[in-house]
Tab-separated table of C-alpha atoms and ligand atoms in Angstrom:
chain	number	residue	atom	x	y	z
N	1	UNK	CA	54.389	83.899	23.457
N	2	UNK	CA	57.743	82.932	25.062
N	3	UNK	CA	57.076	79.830	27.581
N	4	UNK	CA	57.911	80.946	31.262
N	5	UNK	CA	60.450	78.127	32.822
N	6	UNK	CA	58.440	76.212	35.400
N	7	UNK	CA	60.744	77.212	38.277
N	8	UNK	CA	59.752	80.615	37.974
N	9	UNK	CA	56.223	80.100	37.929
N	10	UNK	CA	56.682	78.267	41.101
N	11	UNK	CA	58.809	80.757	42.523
N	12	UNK	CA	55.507	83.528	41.718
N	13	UNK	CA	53.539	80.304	42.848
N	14	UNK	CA	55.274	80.607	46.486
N	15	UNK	CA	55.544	84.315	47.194
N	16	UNK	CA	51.555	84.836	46.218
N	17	UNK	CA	50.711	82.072	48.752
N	18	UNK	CA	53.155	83.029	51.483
N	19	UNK	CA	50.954	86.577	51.117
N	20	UNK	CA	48.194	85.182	51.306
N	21	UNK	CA	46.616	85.645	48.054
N	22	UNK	CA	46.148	81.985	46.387
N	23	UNK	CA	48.485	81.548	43.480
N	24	UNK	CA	46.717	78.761	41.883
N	25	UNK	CA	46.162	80.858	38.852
N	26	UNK	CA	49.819	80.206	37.746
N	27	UNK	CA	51.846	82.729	35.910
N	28	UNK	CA	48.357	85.031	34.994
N	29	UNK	CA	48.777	87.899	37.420
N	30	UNK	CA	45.930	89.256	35.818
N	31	UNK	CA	43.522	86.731	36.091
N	32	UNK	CA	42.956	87.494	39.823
N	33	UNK	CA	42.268	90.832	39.510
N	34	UNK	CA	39.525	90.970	36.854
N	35	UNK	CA	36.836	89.098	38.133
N	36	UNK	CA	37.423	91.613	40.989
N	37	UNK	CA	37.093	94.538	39.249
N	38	UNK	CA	34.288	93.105	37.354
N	39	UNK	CA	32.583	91.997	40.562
N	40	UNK	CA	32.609	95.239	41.630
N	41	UNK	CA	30.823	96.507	38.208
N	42	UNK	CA	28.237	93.885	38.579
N	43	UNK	CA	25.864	95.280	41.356
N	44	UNK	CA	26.009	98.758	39.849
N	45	UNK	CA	24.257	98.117	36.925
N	46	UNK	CA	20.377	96.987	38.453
N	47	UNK	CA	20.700	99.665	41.610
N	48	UNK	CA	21.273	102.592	38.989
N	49	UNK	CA	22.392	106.044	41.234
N	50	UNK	CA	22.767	105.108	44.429
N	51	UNK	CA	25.470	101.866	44.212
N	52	UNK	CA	27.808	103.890	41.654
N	53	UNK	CA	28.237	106.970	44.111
N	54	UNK	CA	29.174	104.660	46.641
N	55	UNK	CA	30.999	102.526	45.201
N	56	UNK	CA	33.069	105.359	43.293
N	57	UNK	CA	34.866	106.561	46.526
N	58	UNK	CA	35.486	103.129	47.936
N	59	UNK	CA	37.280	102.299	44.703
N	60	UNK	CA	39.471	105.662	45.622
N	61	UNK	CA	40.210	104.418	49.381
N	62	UNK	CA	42.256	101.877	48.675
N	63	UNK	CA	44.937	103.424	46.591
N	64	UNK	CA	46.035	106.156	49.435
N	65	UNK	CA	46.655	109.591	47.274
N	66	UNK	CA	50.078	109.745	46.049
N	67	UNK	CA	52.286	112.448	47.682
N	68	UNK	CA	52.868	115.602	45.437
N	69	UNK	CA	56.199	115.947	43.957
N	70	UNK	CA	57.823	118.576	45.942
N	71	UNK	CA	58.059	120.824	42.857
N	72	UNK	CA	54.236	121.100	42.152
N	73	UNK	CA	54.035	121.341	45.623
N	74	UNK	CA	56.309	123.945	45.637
N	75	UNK	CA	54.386	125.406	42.719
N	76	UNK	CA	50.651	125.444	44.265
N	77	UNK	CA	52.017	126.901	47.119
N	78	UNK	CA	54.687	129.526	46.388
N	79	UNK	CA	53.724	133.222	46.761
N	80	UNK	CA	52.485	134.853	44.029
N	81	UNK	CA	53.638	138.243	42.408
N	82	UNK	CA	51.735	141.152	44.429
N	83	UNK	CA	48.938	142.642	41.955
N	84	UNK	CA	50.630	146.011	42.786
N	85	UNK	CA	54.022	145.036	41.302
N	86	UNK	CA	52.442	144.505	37.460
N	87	UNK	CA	52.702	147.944	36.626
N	88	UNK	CA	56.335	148.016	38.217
N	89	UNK	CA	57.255	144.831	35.745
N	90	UNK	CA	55.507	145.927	32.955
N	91	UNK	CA	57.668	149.433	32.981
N	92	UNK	CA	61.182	147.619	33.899
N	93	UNK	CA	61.855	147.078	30.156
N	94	UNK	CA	61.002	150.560	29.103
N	95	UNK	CA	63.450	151.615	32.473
N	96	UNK	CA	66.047	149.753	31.066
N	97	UNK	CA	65.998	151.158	27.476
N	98	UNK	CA	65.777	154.391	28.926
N	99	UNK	CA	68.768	153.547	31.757
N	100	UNK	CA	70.534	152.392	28.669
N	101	UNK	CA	70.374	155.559	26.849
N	102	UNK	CA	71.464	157.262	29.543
N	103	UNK	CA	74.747	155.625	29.765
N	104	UNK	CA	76.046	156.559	26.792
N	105	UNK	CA	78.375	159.538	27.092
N	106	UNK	CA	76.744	162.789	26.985
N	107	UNK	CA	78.130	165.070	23.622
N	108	UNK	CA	81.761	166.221	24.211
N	109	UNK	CA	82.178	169.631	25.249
N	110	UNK	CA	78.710	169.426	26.072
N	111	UNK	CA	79.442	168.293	29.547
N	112	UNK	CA	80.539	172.333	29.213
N	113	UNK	CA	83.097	173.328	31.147
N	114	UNK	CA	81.041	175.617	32.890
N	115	UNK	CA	78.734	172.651	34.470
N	116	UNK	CA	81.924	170.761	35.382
N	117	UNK	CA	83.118	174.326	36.933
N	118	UNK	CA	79.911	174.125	38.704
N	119	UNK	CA	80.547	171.101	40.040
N	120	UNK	CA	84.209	171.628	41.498
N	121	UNK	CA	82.841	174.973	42.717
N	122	UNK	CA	80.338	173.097	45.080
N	123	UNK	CA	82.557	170.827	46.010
N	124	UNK	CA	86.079	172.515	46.923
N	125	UNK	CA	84.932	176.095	47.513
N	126	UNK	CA	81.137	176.899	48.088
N	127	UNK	CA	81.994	176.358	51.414
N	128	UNK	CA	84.063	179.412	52.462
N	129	UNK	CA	83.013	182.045	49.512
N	130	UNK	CA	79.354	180.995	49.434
N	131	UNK	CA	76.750	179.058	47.436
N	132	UNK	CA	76.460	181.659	45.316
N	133	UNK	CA	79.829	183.554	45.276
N	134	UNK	CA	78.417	185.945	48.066
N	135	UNK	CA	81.684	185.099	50.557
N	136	UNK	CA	81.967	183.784	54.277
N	137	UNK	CA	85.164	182.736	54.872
N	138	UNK	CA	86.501	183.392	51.556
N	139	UNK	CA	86.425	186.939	50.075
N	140	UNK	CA	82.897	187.602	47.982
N	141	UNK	CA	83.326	186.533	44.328
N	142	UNK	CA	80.032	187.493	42.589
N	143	UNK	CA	78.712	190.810	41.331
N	144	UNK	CA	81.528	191.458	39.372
N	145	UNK	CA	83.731	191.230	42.272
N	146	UNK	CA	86.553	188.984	41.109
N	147	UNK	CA	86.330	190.548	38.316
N	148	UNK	CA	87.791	193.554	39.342
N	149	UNK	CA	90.166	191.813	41.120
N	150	UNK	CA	91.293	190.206	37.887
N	151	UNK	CA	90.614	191.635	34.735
N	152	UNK	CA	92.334	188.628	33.235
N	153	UNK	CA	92.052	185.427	33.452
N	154	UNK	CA	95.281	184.084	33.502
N	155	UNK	CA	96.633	185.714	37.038
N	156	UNK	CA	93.519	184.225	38.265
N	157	UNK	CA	94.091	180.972	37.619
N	158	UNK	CA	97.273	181.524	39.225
N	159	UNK	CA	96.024	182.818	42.489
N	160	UNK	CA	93.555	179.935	42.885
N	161	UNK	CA	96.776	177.586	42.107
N	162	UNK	CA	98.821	179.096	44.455
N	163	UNK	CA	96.769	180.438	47.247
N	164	UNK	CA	97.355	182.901	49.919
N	165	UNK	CA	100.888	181.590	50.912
N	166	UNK	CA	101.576	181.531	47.004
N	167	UNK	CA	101.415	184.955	46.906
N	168	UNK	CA	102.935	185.434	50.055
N	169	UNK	CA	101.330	187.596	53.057
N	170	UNK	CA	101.543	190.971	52.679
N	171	UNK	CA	101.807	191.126	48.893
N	172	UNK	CA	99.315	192.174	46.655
N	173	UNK	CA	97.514	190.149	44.025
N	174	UNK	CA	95.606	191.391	40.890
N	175	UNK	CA	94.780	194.366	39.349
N	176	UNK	CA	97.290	197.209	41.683
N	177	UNK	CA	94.490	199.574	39.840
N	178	UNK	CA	91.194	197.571	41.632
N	179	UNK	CA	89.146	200.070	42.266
N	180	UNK	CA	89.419	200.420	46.564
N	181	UNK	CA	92.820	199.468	46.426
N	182	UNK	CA	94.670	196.305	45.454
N	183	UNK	CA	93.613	193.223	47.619
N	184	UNK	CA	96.652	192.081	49.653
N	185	UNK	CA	96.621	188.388	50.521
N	186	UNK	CA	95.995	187.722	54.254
N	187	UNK	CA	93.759	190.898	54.161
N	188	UNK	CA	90.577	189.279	54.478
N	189	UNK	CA	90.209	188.777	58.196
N	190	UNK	CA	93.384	187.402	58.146
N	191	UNK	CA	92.084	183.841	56.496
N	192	UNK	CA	93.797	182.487	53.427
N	193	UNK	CA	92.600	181.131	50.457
N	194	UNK	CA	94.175	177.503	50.259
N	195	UNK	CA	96.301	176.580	47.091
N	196	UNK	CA	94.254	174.449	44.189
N	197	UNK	CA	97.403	173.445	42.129
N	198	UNK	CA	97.685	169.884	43.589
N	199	UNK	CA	94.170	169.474	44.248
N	200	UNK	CA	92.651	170.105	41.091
N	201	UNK	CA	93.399	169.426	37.814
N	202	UNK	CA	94.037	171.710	34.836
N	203	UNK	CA	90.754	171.160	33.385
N	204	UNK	CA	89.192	171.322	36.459
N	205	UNK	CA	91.157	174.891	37.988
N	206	UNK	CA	90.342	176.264	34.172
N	207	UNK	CA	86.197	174.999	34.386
N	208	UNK	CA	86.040	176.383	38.552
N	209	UNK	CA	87.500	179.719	37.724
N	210	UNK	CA	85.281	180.103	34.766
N	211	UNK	CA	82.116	179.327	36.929
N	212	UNK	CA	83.175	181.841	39.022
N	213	UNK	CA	84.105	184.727	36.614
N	214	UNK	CA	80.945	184.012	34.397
N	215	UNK	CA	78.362	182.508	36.311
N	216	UNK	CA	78.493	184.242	39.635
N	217	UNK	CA	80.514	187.394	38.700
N	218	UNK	CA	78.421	187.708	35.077
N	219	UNK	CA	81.324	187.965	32.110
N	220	UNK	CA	80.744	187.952	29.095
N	221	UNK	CA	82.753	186.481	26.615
N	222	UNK	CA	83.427	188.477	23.085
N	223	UNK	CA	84.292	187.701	19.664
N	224	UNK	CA	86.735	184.717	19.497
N	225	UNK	CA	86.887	183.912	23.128
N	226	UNK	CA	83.308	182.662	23.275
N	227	UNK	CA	84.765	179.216	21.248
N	228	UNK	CA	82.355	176.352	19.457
N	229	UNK	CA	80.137	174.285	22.610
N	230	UNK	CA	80.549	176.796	25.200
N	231	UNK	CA	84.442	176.211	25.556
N	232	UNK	CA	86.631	179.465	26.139
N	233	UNK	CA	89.200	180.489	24.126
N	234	UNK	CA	91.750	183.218	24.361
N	235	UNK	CA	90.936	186.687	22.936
N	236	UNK	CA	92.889	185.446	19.306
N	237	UNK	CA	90.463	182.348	19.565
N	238	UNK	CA	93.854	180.032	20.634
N	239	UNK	CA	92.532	177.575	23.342
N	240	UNK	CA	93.061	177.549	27.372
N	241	UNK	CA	93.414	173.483	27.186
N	242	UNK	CA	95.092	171.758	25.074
N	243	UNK	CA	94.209	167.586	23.588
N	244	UNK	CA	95.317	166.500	27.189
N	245	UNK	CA	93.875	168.836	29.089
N	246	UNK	CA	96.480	171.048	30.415
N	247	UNK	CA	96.517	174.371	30.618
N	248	UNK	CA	98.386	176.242	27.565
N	249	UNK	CA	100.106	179.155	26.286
N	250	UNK	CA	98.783	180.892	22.837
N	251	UNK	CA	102.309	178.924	21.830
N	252	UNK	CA	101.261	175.419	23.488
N	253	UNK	CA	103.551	175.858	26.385
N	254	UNK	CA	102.867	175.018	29.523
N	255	UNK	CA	100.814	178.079	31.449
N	256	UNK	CA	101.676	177.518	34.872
N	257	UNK	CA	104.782	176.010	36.114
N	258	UNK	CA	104.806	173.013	38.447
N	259	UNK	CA	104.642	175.185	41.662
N	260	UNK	CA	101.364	177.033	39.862
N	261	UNK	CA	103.033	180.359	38.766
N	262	UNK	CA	102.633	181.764	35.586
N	263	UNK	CA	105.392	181.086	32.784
N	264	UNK	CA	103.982	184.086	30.922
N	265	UNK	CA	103.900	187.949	31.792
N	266	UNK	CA	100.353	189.436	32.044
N	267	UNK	CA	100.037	192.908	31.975
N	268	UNK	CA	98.206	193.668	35.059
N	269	UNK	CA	95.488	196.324	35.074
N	270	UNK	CA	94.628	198.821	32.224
N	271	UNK	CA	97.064	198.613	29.862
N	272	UNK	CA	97.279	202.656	29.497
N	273	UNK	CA	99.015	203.076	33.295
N	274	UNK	CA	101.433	200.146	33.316
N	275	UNK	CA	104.011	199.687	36.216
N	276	UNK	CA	101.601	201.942	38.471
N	277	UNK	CA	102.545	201.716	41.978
N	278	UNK	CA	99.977	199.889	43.779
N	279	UNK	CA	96.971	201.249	45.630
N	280	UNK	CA	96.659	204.001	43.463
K	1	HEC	C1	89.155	177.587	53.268
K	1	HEC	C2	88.349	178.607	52.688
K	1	HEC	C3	88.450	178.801	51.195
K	1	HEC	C4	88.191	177.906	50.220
K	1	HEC	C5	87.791	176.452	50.362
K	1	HEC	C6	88.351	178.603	48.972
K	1	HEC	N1	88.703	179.884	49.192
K	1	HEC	FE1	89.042	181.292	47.812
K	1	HEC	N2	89.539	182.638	49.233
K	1	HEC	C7	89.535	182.380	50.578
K	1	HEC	C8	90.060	183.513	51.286
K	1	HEC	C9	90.229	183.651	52.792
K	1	HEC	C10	90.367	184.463	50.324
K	1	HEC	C11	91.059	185.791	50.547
K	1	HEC	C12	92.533	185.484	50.436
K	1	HEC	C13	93.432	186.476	51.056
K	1	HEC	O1	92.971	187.555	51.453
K	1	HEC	O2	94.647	186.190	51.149
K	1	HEC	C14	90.026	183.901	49.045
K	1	HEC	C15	90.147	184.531	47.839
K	1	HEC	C16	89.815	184.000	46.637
K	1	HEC	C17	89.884	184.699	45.376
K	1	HEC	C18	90.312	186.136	45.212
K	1	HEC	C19	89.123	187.055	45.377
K	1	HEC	C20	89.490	188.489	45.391
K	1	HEC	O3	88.732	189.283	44.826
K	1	HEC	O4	90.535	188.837	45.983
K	1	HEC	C21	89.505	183.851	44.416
K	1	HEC	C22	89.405	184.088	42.930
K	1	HEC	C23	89.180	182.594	45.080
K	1	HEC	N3	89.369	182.716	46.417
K	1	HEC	C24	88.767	181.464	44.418
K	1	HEC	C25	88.512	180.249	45.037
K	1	HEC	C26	88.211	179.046	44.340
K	1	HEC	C27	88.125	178.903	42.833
K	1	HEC	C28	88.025	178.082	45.270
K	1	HEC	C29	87.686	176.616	45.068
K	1	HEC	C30	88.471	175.898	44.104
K	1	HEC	C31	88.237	178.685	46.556
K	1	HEC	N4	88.525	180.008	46.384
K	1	HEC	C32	88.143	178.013	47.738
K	1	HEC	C33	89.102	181.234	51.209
K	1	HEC	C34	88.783	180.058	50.551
């Protein structure tokens, strides 16, 4: 054991005395307290229950508790999870998984063109020809309707490019044949059908007006036409959209021109009575 420099035993000497606790025992902090501690022992042993129980919480008192740290305190008196909310935790995984999944993208083509036409068909025109093709505003478009209109599908897709004013006011549009006469644009309480062009895209103008021709107005496609995933194809099995989308020619040319109008001719009505006058 190292010996302890006299000045700072008397400096330990001082401080005890100046508090009051008589620092005759020197350097031995210890000393004082075990004869305490075994003091307090002592009287325990003859009086055998009752002394210990008492003396056990006066042996507490003098060492005040200690303050929590304020993270256990924090701890023992946060709120608990709700009982109700274990089920809802447990299944958040499996959610996720599932939520996962569900963003990949959905099989090409398989997002048919019919649901997208669906879609556009709420959206831009449900509004004046009805949910369900039945009209309003707009002239009715199910039941076969627009099919008579236009037996193809190509001066169709014009007509909802170009709209009313497209056509001009006063002219006809479709099939001169249609069966009650040809429909003349501005006919139909005097409304007009706005033009798509601009608004939609090529994809989308191609997917609307097959919604409307086969879902609501019930054509069926034949042979060729009815191409792999529920795409549509011409009648020689050539495709209406090309890699980017755009409406095509059987040749890859543009269909419609930039104000909407077809770049091709399309024999209009039966082909056995071309160049008929109009309205029979
Ligand atoms: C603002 C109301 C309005 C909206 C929206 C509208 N249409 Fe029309 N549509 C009309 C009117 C009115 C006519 C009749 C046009 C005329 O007589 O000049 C018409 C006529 C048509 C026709 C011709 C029907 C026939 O047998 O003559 C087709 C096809 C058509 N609309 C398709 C569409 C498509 C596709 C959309 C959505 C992309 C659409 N319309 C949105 C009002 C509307």
């Amino acid at each position: 054991m190292t010996e302890v420099p006299e000045h700072l035993l008397k400096r330990s000497r001082d401080r005890r005395a100046a508090l009051g606790l008589g620092g005759e025992g020197g350097g031995e902090a210890a000393t004082p307290a075990a004869p305490a501690a075994g003091a307090e022992v002592e009287p325990a042993t003859p009086t055998a229950a009752a002394k210990p129980a008492a003396a056990a919480p006066a042996e507490v008192e003098p060492t005040p508790p200690e303050p929590l740290p304020p993270y256990v305190e924090a701890a023992l008196t946060r709120k608990r999870i709700p009982f109700w909310a274990m089920p809802v935790l447990a299944i958040l995984p499996v959610w996720a998984i599932l939520y996962a999944g569900s963003l990949s993208p959905a099989k090409v083509g398989q997002v048919s063109q019919l649901d997208l036409g669906a879609q556009v068909y709420a959206a831009r025109c449900a509004s004046c020809h009805g949910g369900g093709g039945g009209g309003g505003v707009g002239r009715p478009l199910a039941g076969g309707e627009v099919l008579k209109t236009f037996p193809d599908i190509e001066s169709m897709l014009e007509f909802v490019a170009i709209g009313s004013d497209g056509i001009g006011i006063g002219n006809g549009y479709g099939d001169p044949n249609r069966e009650g006469g040809q429909h003349i644009a501005g006919s139909y309480n005097g409304n007009k059908m706005p033009a798509f062009g601009e608004v939609l895209t090529d994809t989308e103008l191609f997917a609307v007006v097959r919604h409307e021709r086969e879902t609501l107005s019930g054509e069926k496609l034949e042979g060729q036409a009815a191409g792999p995933d529920g795409t549509r194809l011409t009648s020689n099995g050539k495709p209406y959209l090309d890699a980017a989308g755009q409406l095509v020619t059987p040749d890859g040319q543009p269909l419609l021109d930039a104000s909407g109008k077809l770049t091709i001719e399309i024999a209009q009505g039966s082909p056995a009575e071309p160049g008929q006058p109009s309205g029979r």
